[in-house]
N, CA, C and O atoms as a Tinker XYZ file with bonds, in Angstrom:
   488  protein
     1  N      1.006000  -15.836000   15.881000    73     2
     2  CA     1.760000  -15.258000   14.797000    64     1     3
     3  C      3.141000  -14.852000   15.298000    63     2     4     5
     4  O      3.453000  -14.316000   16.361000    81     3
     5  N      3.971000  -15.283000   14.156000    73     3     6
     6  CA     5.043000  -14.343000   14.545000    64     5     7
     7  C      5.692000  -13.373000   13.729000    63     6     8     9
     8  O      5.776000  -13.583000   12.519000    81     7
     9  N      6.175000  -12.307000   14.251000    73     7    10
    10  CA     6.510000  -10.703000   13.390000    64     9    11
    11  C      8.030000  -10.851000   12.972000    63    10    12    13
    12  O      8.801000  -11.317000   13.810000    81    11
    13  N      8.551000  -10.448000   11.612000    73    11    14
    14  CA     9.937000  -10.008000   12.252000    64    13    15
    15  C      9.603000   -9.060000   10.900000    63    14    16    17
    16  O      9.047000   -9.059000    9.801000    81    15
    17  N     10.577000   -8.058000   12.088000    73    15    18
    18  CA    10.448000   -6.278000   11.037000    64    17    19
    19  C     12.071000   -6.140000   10.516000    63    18    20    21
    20  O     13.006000   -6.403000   11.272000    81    19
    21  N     12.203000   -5.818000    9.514000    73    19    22
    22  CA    13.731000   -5.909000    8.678000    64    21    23
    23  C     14.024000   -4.658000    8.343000    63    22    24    25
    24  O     13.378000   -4.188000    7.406000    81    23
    25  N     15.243000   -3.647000    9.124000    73    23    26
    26  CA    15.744000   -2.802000    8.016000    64    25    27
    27  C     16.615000   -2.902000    7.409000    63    26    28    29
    28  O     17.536000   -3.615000    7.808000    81    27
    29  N     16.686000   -2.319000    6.345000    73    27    30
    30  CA    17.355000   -1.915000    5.383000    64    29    31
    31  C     18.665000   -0.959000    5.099000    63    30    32    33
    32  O     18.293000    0.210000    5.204000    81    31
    33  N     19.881000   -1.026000    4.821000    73    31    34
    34  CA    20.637000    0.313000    4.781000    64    33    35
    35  C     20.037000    1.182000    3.760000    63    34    36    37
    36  O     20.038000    2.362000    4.108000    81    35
    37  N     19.496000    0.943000    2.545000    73    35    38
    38  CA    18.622000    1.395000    1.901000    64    37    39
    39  C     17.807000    2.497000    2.137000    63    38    40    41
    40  O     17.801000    3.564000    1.524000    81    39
    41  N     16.930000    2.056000    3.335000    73    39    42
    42  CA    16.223000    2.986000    4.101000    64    41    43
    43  C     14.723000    1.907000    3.999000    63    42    44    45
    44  O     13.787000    2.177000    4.752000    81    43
    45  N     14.612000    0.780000    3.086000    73    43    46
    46  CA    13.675000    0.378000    2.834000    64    45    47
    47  C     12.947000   -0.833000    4.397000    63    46    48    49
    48  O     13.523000   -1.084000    5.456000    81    47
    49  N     12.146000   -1.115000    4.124000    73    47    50
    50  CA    11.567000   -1.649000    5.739000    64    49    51
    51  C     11.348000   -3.055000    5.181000    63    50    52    53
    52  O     11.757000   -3.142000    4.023000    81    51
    53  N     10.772000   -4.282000    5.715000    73    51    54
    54  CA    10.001000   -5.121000    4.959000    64    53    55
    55  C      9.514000   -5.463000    6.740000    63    54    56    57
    56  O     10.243000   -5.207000    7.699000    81    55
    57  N      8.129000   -6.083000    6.832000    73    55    58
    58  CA     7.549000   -6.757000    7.627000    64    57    59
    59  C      7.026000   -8.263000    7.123000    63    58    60    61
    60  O      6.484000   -8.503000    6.045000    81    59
    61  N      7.255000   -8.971000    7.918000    73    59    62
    62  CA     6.673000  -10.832000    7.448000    64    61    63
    63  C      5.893000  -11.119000    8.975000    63    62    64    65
    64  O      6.195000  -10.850000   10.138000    81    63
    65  N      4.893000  -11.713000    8.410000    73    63    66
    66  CA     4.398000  -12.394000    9.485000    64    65    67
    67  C      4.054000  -14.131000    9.686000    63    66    68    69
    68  O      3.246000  -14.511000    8.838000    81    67
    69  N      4.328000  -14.781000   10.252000    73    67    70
    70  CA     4.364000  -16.204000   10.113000    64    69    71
    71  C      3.939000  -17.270000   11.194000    63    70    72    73
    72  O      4.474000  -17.544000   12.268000    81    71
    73  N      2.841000  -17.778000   10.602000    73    71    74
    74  CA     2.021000  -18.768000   11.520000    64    73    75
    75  C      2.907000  -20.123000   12.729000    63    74    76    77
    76  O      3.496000  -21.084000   12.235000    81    75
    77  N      2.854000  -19.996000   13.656000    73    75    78
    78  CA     3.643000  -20.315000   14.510000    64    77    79
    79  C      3.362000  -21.696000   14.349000    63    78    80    81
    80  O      4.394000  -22.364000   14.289000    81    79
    81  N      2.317000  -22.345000   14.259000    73    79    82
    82  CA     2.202000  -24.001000   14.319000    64    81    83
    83  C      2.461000  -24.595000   12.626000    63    82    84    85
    84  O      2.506000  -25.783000   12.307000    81    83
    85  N      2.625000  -23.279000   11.593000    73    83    86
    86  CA     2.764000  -24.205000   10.350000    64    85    87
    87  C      3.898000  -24.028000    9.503000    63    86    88    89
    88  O      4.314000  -24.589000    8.489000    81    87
    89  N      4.291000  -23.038000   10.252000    73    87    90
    90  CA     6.137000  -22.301000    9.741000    64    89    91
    91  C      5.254000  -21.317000    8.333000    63    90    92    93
    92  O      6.004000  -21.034000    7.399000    81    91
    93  N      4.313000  -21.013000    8.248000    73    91    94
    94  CA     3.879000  -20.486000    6.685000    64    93    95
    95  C      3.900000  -19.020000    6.738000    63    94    96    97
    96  O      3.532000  -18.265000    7.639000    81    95
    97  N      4.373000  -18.789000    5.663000    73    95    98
    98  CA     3.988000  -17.109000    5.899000    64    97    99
    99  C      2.966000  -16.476000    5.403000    63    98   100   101
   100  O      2.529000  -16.640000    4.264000    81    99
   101  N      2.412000  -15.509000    6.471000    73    99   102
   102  CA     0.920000  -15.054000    6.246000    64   101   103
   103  C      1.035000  -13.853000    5.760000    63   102   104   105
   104  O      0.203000  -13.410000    4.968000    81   103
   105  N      1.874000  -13.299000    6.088000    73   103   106
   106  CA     1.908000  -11.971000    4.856000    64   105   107
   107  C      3.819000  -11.031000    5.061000    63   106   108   109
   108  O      4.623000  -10.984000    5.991000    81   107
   109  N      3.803000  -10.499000    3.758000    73   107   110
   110  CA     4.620000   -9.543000    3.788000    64   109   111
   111  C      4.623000   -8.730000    3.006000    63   110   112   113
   112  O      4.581000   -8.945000    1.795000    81   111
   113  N      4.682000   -7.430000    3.632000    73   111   114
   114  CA     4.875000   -6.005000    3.427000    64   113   115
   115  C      6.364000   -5.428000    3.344000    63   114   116   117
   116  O      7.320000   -5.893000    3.966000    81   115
   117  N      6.409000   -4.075000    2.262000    73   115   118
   118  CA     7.402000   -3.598000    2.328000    64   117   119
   119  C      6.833000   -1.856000    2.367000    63   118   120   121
   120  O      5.678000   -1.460000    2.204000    81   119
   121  N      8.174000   -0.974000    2.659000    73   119   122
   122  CA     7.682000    0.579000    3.108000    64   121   123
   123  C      8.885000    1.035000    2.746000    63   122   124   125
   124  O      9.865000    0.334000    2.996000    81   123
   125  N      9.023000    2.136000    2.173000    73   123   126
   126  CA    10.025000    3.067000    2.051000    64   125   127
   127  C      9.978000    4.382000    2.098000    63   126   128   129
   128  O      8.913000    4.970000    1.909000    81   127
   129  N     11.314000    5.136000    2.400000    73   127   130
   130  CA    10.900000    6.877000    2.895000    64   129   131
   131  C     10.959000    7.261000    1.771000    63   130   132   133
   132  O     11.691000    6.784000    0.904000    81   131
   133  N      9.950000    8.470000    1.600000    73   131   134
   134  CA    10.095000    8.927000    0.392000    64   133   135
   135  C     11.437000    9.939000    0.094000    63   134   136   137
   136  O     12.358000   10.167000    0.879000    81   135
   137  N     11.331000   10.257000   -0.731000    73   135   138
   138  CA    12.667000   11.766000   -1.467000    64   137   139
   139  C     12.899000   12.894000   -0.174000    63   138   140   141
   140  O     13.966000   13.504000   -0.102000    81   139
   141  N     11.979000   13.076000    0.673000    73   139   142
   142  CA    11.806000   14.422000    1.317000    64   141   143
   143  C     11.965000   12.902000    2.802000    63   142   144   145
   144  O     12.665000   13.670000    3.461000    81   143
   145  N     11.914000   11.837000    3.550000    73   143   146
   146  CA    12.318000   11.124000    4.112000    64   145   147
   147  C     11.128000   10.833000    5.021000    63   146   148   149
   148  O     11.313000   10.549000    6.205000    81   147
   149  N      9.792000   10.906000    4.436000    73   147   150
   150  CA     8.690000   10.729000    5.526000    64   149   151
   151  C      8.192000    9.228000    4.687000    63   150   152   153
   152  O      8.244000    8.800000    3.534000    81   151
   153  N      7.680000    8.734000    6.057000    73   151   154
   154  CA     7.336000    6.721000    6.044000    64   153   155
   155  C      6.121000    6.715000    4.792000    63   154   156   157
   156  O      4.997000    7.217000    4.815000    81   155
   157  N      6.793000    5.970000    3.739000    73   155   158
   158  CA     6.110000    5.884000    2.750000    64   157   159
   159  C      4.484000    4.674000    3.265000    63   158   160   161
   160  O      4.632000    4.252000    4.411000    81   159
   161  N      3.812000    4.423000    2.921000    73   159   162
   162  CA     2.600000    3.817000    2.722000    64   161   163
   163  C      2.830000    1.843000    2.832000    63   162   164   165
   164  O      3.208000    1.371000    1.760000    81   163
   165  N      2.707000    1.189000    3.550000    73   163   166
   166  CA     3.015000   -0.091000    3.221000    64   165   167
   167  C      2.507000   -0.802000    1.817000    63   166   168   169
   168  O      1.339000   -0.905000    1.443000    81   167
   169  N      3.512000   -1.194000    1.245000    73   167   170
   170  CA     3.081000   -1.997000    0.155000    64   169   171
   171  C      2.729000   -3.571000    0.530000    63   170   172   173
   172  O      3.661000   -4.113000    1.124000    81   171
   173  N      1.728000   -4.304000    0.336000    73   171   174
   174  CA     1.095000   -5.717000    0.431000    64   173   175
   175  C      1.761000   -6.785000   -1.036000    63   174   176   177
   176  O      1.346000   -6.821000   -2.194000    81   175
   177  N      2.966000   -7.588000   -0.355000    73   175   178
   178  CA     3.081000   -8.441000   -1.050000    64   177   179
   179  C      2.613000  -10.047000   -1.562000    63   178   180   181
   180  O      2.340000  -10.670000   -2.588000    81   179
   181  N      2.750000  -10.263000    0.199000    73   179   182
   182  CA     1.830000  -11.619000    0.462000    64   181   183
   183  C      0.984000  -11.043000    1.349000    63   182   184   185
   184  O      1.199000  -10.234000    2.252000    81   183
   185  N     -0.480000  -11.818000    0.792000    73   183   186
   186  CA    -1.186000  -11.896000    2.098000    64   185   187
   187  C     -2.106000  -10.555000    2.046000    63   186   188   189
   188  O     -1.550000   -9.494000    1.763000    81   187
   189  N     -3.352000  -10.577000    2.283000    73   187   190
   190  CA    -4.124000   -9.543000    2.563000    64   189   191
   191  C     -3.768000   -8.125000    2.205000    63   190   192   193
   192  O     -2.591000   -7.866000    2.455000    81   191
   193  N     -4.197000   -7.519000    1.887000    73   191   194
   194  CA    -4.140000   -5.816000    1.726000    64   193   195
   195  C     -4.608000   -5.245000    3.019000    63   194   196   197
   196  O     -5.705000   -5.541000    3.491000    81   195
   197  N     -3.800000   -4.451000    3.572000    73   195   198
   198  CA    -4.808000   -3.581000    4.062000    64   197   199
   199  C     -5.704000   -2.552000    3.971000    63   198   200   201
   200  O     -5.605000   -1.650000    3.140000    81   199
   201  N     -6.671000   -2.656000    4.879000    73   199   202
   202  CA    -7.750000   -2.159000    4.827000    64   201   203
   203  C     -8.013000   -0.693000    5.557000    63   202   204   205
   204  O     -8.348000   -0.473000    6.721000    81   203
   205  N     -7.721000    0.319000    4.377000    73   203   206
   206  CA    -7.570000    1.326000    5.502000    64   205   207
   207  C     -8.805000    2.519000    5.952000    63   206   208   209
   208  O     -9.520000    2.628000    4.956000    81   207
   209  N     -9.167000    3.164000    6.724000    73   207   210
   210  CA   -10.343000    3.963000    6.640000    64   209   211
   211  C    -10.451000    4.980000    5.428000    63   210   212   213
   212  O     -9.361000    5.315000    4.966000    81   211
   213  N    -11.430000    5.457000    4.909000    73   211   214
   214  CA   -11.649000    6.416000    4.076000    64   213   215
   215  C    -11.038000    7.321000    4.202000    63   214   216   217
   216  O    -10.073000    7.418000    3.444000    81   215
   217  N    -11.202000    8.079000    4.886000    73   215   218
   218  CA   -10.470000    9.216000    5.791000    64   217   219
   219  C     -8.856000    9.121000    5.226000    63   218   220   221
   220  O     -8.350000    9.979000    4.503000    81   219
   221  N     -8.403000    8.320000    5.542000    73   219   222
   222  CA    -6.770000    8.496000    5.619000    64   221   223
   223  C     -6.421000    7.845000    4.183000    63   222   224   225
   224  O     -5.233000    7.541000    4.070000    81   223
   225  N     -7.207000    7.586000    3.112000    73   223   226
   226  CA    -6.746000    7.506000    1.737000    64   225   227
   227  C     -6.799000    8.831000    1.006000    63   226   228   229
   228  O     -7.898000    9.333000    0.771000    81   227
   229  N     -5.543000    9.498000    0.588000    73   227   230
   230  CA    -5.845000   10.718000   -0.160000    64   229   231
   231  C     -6.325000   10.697000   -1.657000    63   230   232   233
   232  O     -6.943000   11.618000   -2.191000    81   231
   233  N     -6.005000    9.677000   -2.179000    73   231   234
   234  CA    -6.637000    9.068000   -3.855000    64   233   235
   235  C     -8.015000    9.899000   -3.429000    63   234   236   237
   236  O     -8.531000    9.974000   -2.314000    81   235
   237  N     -8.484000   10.558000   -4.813000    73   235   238
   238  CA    -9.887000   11.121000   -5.084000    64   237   239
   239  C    -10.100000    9.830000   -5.680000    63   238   240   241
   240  O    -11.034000    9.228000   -5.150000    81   239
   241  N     -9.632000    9.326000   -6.446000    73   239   242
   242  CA   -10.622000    8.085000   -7.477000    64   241   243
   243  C    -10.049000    6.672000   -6.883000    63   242   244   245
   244  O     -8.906000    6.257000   -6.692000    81   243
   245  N    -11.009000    6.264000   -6.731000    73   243   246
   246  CA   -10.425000    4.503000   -5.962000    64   245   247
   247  C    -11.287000    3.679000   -6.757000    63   246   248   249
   248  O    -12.340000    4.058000   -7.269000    81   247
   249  N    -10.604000    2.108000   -6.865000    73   247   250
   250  CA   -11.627000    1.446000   -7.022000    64   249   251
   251  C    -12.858000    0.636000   -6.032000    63   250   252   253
   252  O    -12.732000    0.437000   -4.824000    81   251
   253  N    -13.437000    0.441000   -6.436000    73   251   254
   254  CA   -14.805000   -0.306000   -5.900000    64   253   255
   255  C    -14.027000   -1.088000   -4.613000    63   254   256   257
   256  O    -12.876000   -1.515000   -4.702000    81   255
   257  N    -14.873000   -1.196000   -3.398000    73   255   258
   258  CA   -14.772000   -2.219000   -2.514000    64   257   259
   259  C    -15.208000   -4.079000   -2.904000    63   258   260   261
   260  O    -14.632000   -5.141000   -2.669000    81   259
   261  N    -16.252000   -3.779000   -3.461000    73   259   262
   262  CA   -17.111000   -4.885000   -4.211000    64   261   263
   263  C    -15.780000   -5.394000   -4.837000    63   262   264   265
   264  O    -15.353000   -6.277000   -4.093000    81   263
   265  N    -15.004000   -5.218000   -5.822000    73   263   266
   266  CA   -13.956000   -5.688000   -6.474000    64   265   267
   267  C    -13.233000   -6.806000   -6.106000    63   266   268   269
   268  O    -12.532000   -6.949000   -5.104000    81   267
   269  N    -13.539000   -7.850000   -7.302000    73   267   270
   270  CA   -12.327000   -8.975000   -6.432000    64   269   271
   271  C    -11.064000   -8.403000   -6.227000    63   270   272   273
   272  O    -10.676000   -7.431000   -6.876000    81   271
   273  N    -10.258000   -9.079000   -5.165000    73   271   274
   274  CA    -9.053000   -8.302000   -4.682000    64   273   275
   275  C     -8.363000  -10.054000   -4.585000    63   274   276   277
   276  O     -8.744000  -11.119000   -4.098000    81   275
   277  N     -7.203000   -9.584000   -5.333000    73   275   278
   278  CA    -5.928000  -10.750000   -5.584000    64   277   279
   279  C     -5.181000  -10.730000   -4.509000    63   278   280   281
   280  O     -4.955000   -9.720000   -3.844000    81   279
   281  N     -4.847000  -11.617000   -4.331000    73   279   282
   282  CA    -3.523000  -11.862000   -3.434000    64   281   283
   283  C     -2.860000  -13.748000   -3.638000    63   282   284   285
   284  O     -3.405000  -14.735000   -4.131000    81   283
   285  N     -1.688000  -13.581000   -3.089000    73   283   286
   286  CA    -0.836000  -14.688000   -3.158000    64   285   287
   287  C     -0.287000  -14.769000   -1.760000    63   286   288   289
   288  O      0.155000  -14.007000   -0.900000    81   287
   289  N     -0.545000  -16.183000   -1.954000    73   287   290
   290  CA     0.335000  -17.149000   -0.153000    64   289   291
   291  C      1.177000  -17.852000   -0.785000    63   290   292   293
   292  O      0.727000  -18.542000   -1.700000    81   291
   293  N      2.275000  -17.885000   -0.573000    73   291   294
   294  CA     3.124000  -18.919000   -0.146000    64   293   295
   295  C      3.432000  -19.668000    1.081000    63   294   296   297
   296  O      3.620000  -19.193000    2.201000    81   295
   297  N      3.463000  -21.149000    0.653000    73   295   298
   298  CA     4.062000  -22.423000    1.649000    64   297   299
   299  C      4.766000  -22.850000    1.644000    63   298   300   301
   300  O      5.719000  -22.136000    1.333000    81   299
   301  N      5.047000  -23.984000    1.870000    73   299   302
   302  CA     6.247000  -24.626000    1.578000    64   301   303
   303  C      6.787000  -25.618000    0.666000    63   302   304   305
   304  O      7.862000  -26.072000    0.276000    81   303
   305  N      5.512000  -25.743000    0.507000    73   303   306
   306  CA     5.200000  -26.401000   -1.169000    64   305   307
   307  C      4.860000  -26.071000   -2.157000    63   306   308   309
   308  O      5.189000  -26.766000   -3.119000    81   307
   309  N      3.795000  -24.490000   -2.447000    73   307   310
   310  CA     3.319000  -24.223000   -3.432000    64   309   311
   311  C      3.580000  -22.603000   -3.308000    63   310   312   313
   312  O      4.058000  -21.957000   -2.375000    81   311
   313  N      3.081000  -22.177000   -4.615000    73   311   314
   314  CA     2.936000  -20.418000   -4.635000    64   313   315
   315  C      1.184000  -20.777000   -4.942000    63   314   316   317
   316  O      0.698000  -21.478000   -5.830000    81   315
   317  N      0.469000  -19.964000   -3.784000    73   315   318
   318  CA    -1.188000  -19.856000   -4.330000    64   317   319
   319  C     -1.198000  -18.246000   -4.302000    63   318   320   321
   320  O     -0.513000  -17.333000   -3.842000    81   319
   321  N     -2.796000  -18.489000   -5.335000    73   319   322
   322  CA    -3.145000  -17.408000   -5.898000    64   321   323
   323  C     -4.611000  -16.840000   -5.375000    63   322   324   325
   324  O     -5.628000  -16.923000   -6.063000    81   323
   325  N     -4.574000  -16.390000   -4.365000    73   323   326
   326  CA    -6.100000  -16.328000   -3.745000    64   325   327
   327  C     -7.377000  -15.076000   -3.947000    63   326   328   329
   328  O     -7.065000  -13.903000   -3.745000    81   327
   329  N     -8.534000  -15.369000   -4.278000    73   327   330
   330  CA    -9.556000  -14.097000   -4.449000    64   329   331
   331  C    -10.588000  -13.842000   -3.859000    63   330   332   333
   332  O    -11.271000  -14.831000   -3.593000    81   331
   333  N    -10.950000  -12.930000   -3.563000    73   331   334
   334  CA   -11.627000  -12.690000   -2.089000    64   333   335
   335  C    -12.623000  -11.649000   -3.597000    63   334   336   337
   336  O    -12.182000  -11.228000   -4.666000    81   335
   337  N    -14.183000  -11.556000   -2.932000    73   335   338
   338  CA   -15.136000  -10.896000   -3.137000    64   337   339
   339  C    -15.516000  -11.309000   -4.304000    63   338   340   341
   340  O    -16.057000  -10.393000   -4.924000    81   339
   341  N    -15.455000  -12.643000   -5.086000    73   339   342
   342  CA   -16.137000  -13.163000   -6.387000    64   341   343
   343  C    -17.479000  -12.829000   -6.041000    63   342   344   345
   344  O    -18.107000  -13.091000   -5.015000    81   343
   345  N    -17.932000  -11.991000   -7.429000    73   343   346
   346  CA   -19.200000  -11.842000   -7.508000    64   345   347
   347  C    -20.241000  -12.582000   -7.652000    63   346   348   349
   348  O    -21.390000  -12.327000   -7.294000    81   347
   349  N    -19.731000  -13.775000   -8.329000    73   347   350
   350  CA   -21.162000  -14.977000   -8.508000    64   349   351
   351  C    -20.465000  -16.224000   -8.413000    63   350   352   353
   352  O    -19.242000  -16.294000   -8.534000    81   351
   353  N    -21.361000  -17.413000   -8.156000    73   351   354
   354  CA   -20.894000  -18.638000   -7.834000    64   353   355
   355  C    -19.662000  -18.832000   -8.256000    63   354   356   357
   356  O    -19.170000  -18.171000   -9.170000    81   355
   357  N    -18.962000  -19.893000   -7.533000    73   355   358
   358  CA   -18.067000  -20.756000   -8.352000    64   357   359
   359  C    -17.838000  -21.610000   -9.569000    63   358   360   361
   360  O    -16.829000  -21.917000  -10.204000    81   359
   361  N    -18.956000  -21.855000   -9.664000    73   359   362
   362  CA   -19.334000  -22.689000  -10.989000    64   361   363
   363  C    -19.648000  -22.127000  -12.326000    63   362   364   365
   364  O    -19.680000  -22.747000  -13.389000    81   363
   365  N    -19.969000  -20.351000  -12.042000    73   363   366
   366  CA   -19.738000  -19.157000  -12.963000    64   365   367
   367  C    -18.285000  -19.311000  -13.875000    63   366   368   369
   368  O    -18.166000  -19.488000  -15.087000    81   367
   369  N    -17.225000  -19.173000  -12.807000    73   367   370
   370  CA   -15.926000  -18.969000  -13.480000    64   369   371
   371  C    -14.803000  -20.083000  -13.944000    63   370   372   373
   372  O    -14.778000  -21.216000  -13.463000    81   371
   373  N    -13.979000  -19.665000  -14.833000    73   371   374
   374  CA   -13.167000  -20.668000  -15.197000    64   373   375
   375  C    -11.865000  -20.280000  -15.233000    63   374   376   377
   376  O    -11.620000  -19.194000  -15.757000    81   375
   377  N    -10.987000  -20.926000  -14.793000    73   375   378
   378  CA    -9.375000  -20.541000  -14.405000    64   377   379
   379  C     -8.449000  -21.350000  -15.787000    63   378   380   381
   380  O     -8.521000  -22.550000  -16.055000    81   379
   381  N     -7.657000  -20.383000  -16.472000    73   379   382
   382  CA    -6.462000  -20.711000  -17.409000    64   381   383
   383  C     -5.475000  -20.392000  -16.757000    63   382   384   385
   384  O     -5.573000  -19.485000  -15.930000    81   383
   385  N     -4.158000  -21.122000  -16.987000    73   383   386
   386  CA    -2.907000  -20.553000  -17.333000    64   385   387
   387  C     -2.512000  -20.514000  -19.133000    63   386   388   389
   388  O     -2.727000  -21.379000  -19.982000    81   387
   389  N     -1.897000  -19.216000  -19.261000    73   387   390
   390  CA    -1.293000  -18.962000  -20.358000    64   389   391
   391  C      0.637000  -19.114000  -20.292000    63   390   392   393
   392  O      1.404000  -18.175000  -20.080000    81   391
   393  N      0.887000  -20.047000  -20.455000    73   391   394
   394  CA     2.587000  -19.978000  -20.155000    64   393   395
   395  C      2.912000  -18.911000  -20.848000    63   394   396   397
   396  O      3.453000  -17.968000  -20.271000    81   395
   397  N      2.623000  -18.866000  -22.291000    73   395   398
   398  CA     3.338000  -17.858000  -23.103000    64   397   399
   399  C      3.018000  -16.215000  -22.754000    63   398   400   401
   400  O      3.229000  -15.343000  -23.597000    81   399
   401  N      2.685000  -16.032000  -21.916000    73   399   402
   402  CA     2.011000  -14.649000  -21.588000    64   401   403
   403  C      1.918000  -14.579000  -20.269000    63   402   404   405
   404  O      1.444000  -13.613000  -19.672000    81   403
   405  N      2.519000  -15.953000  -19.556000    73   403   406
   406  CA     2.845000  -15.503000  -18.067000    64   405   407
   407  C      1.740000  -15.137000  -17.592000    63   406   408   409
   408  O      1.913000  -13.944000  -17.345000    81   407
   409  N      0.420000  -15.484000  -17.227000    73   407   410
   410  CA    -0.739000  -15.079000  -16.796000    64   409   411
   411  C     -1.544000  -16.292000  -16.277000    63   410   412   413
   412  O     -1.494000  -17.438000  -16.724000    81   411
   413  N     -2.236000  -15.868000  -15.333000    73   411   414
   414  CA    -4.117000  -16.349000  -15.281000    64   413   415
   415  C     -4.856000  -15.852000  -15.468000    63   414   416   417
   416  O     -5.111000  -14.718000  -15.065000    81   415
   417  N     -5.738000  -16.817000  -16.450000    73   415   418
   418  CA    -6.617000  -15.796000  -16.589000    64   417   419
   419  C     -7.992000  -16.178000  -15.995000    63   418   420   421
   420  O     -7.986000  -17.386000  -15.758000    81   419
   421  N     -9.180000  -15.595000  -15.664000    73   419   422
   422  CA   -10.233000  -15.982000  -14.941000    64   421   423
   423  C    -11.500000  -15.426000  -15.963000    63   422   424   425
   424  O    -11.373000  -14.265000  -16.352000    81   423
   425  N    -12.409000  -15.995000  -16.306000    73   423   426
   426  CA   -13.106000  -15.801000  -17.300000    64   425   427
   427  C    -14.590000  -15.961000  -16.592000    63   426   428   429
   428  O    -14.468000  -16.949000  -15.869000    81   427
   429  N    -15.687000  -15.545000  -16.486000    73   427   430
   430  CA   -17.174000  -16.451000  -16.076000    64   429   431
   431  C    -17.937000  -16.376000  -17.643000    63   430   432   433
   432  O    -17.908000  -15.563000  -18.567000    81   431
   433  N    -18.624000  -17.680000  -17.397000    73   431   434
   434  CA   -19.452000  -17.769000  -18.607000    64   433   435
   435  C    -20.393000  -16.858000  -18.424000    63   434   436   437
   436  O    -20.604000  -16.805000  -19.635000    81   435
   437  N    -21.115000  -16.128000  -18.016000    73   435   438
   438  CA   -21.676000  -14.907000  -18.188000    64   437   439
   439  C    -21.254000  -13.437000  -18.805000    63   438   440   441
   440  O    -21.915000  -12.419000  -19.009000    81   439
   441  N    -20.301000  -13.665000  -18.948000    73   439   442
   442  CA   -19.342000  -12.687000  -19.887000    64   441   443
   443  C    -19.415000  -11.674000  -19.025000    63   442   444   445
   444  O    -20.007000  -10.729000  -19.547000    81   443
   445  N    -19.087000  -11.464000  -17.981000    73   443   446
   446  CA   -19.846000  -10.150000  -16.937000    64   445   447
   447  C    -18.113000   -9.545000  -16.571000    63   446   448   449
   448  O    -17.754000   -8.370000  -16.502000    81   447
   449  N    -17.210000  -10.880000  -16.371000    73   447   450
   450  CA   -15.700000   -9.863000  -15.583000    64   449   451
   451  C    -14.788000  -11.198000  -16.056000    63   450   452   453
   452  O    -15.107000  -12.380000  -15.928000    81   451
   453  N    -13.765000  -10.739000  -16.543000    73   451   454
   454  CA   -12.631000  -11.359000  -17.330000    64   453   455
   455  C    -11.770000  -10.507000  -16.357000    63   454   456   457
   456  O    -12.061000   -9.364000  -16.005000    81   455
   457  N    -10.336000  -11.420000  -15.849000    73   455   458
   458  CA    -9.281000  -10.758000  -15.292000    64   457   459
   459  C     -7.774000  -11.679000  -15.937000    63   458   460   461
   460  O     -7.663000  -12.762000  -16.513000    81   459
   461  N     -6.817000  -10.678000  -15.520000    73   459   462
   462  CA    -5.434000  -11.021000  -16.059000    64   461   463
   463  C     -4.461000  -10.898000  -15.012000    63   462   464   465
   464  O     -3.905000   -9.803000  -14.928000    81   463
   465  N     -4.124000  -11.845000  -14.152000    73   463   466
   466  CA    -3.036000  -11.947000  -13.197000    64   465   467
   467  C     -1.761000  -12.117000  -13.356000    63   466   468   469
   468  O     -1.514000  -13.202000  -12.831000    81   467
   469  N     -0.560000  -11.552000  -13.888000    73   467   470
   470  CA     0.641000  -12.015000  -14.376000    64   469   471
   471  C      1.641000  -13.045000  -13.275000    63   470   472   473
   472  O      2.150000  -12.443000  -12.330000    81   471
   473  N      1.853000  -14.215000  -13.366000    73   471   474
   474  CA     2.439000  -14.765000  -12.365000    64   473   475
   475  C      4.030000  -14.365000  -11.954000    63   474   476   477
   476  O      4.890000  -14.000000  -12.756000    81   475
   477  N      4.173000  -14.506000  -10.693000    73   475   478
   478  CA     5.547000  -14.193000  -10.339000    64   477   479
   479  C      6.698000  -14.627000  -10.579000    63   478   480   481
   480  O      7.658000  -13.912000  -10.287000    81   479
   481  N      6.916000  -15.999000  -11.215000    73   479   482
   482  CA     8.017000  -16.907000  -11.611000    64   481   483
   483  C      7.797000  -17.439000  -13.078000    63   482   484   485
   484  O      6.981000  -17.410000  -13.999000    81   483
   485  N      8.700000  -17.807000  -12.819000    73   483   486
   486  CA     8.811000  -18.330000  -14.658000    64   485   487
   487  C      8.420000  -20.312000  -14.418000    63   486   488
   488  O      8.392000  -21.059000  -15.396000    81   487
């Protein structure tokens, strides 16, 4: 992998990380200080969320671990849209695009979990 960390005059941070044999980028994060100037929380743009211990999340209400969790890669050819923790087969669910509403949508014929992803580009 390779890192490069970016500041900002802003004050804002961004981190990218990028696969050395495929030029692709595997993730990027951004961070900013808050009002009072202490290191805000990384935000997950591309690429994985992190995963942080219990302990050090102050949220009382979170959602589920179980939860599919979205994310997007970009290459050099495409924008993908990737989901980690589907609850039941593949052959359960069915993938739309809606142009007019800027979305995917993911549906299973079991009527059990319907989701709405708004895409990033036009």
């Amino acid at each position: 992998k390779k890192k490069i960390h970016y500041l900002f005059t802003d004050g804002k941070e961004m981190a990218e990380e990028y696969d050395l044999k495929t030029d692709e980028l595997i993730s990027r994060k951004w961070r900013q200080k808050s009002t009072l100037g202490v290191q805000g929380v990384w935000q997950v743009e591309v690429g994985e969320p992190l995963n942080l211990p219990a302990g050090l999340d102050c949220d009382v209400i979170k959602e589920n671990c179980s939860n599919p969790v979205f994310m997007r890669k970009d290459t050099k050819s495409s924008f993908q849209w990737r989901i980690r923790n589907l609850p039941y087969p593949k052959d359960v669910f069915s993938v739309s695009v809606e142009p007019s509403e800027r979305c995917i949508v993911i549906k299973t014929t079991n009527k059990k979990y319907m989701c709405s992803k708004p895409m990033a580009f036009s």
